Tab-separated table of C-alpha atoms in Angstrom:
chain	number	residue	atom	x	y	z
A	1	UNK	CA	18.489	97.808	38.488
A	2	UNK	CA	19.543	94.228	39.029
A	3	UNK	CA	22.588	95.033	40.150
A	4	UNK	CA	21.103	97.009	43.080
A	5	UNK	CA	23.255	100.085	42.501
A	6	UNK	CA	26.066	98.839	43.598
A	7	UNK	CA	27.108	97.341	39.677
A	8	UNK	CA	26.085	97.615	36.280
A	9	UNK	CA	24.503	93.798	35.670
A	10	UNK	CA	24.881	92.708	32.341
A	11	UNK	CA	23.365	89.320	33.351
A	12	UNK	CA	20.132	91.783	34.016
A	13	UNK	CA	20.220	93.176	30.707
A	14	UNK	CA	20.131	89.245	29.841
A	15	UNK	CA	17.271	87.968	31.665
A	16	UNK	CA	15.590	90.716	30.351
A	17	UNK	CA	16.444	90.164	26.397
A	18	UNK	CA	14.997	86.313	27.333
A	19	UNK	CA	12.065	87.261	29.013
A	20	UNK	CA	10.640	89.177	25.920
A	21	UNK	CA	12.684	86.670	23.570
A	22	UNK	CA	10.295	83.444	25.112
A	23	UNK	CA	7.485	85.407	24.673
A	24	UNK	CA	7.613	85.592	20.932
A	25	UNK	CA	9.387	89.151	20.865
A	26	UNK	CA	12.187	88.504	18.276
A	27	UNK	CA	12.493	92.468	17.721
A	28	UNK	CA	14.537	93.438	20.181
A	29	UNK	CA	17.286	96.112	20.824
A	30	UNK	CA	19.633	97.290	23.830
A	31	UNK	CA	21.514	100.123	23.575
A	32	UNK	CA	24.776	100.498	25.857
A	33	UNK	CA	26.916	103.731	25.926
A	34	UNK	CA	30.043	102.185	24.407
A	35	UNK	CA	31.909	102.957	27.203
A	36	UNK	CA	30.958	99.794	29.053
A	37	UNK	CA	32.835	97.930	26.763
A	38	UNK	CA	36.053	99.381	28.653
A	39	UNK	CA	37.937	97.689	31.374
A	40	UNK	CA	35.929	98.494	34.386
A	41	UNK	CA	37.536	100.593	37.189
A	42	UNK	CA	36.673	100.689	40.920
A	43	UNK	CA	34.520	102.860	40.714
A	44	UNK	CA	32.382	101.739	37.704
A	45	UNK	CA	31.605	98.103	38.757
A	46	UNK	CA	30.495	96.112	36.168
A	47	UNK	CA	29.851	92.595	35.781
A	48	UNK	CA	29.293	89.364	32.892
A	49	UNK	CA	30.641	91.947	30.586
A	50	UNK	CA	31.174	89.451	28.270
A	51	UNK	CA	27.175	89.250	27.984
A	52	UNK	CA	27.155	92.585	26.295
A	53	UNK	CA	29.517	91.126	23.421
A	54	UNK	CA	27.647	88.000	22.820
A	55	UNK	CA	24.670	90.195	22.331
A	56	UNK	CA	26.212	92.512	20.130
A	57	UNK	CA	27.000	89.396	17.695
A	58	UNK	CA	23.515	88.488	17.572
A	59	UNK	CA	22.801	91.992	16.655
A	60	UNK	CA	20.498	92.422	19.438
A	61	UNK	CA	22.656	94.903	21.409
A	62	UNK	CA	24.042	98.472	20.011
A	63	UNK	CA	26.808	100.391	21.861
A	64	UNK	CA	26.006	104.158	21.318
A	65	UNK	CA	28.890	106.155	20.639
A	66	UNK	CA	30.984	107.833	23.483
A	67	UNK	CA	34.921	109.568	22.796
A	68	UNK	CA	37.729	110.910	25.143
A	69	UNK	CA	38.476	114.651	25.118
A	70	UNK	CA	41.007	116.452	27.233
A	71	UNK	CA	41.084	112.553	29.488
A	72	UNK	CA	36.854	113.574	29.890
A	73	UNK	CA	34.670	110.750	28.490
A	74	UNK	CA	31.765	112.638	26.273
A	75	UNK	CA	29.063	110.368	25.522
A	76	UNK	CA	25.629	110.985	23.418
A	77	UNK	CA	22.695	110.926	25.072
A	78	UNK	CA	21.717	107.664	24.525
A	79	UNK	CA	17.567	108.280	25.225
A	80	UNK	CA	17.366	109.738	22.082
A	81	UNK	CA	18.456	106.506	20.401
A	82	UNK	CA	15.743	104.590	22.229
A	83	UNK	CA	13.034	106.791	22.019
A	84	UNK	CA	13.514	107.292	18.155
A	85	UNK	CA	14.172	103.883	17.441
A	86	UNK	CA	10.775	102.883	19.154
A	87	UNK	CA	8.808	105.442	17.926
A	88	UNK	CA	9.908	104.635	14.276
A	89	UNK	CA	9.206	101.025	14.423
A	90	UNK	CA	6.019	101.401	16.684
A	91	UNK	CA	7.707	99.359	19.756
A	92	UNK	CA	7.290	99.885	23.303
A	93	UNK	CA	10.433	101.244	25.469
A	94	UNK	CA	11.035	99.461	28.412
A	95	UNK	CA	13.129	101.556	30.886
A	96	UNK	CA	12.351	103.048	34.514
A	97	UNK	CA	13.329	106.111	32.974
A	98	UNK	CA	10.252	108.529	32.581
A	99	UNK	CA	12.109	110.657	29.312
A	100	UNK	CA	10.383	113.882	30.211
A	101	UNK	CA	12.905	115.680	28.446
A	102	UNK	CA	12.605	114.147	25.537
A	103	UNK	CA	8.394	114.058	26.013
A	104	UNK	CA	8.600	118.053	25.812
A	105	UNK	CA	11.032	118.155	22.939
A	106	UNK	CA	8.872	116.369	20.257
A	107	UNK	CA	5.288	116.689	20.538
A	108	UNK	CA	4.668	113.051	18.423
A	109	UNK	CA	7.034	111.662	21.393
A	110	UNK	CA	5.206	113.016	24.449
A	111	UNK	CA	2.197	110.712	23.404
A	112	UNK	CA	4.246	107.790	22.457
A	113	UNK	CA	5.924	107.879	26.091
A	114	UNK	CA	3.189	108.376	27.871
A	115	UNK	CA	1.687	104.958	26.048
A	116	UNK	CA	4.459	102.749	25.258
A	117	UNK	CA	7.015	103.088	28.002
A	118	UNK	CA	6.866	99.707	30.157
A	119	UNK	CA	8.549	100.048	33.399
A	120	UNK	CA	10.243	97.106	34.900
A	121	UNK	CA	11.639	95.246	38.067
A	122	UNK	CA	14.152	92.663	39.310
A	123	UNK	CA	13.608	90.348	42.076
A	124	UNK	CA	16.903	88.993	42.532
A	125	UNK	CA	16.901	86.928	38.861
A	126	UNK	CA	13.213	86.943	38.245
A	127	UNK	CA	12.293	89.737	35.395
């Protein structure tokens, strides 16, 4: 969300990793369909993509897998990464997405959701 729609903001994804990170939260993973490690087109605006490298080296930041076939990108669905990883290592999720997909396919993750999923918002660089 902090780059308003128009871009994908990796400097978001930053002031978000630091905001938890000064608070003592040293446990921390972002995933990122791997895709967004490509040379942006016109269409798929993205910006400070060095930001998702530098996390990656710190091992805070996980691309999820995503392939070509036919000249279609397929990717994995990416929620199912999160969810599982937080539910596994009893953290919270913080996305604006409400995952009520995946709260209907796992009864142990309806709960989880419903209790650990912190929402978030950007005004301009304030988390």
């Amino acid at each position: 969300s902090h780059g308003n729609k128009e871009v994908f903001s990796c400097r978001g994804i930053l002031l978000a990793v630091q905001w938890f990170w000064n608070r003592g939260h040293k446990d921390i993973t972002v995933f990122v369909p791997s895709w967004r490690k490509e040379q942006p087109r016109p269409d798929v605006l993205i910006t400070d993509q060095y930001i998702l490298h530098d996390l990656e080296k710190k091992k805070i930041l996980v691309f999820t897998p995503s392939r070509r076939v036919g000249g279609k990108r397929v990717v994995c669905y990416d929620d199912r990464f999160i969810v599982k990883l937080a539910h596994e290592s009893d953290g919270i999720v913080v996305s604006n997405d409400t995952y009520r997909d995946l709260q209907n396919e796992r009864p142990e993750w309806k709960k989880f959701i419903e209790e650990r999923l912190l929402m978030y918002s950007f005004v301009n660089d304030k988390y």
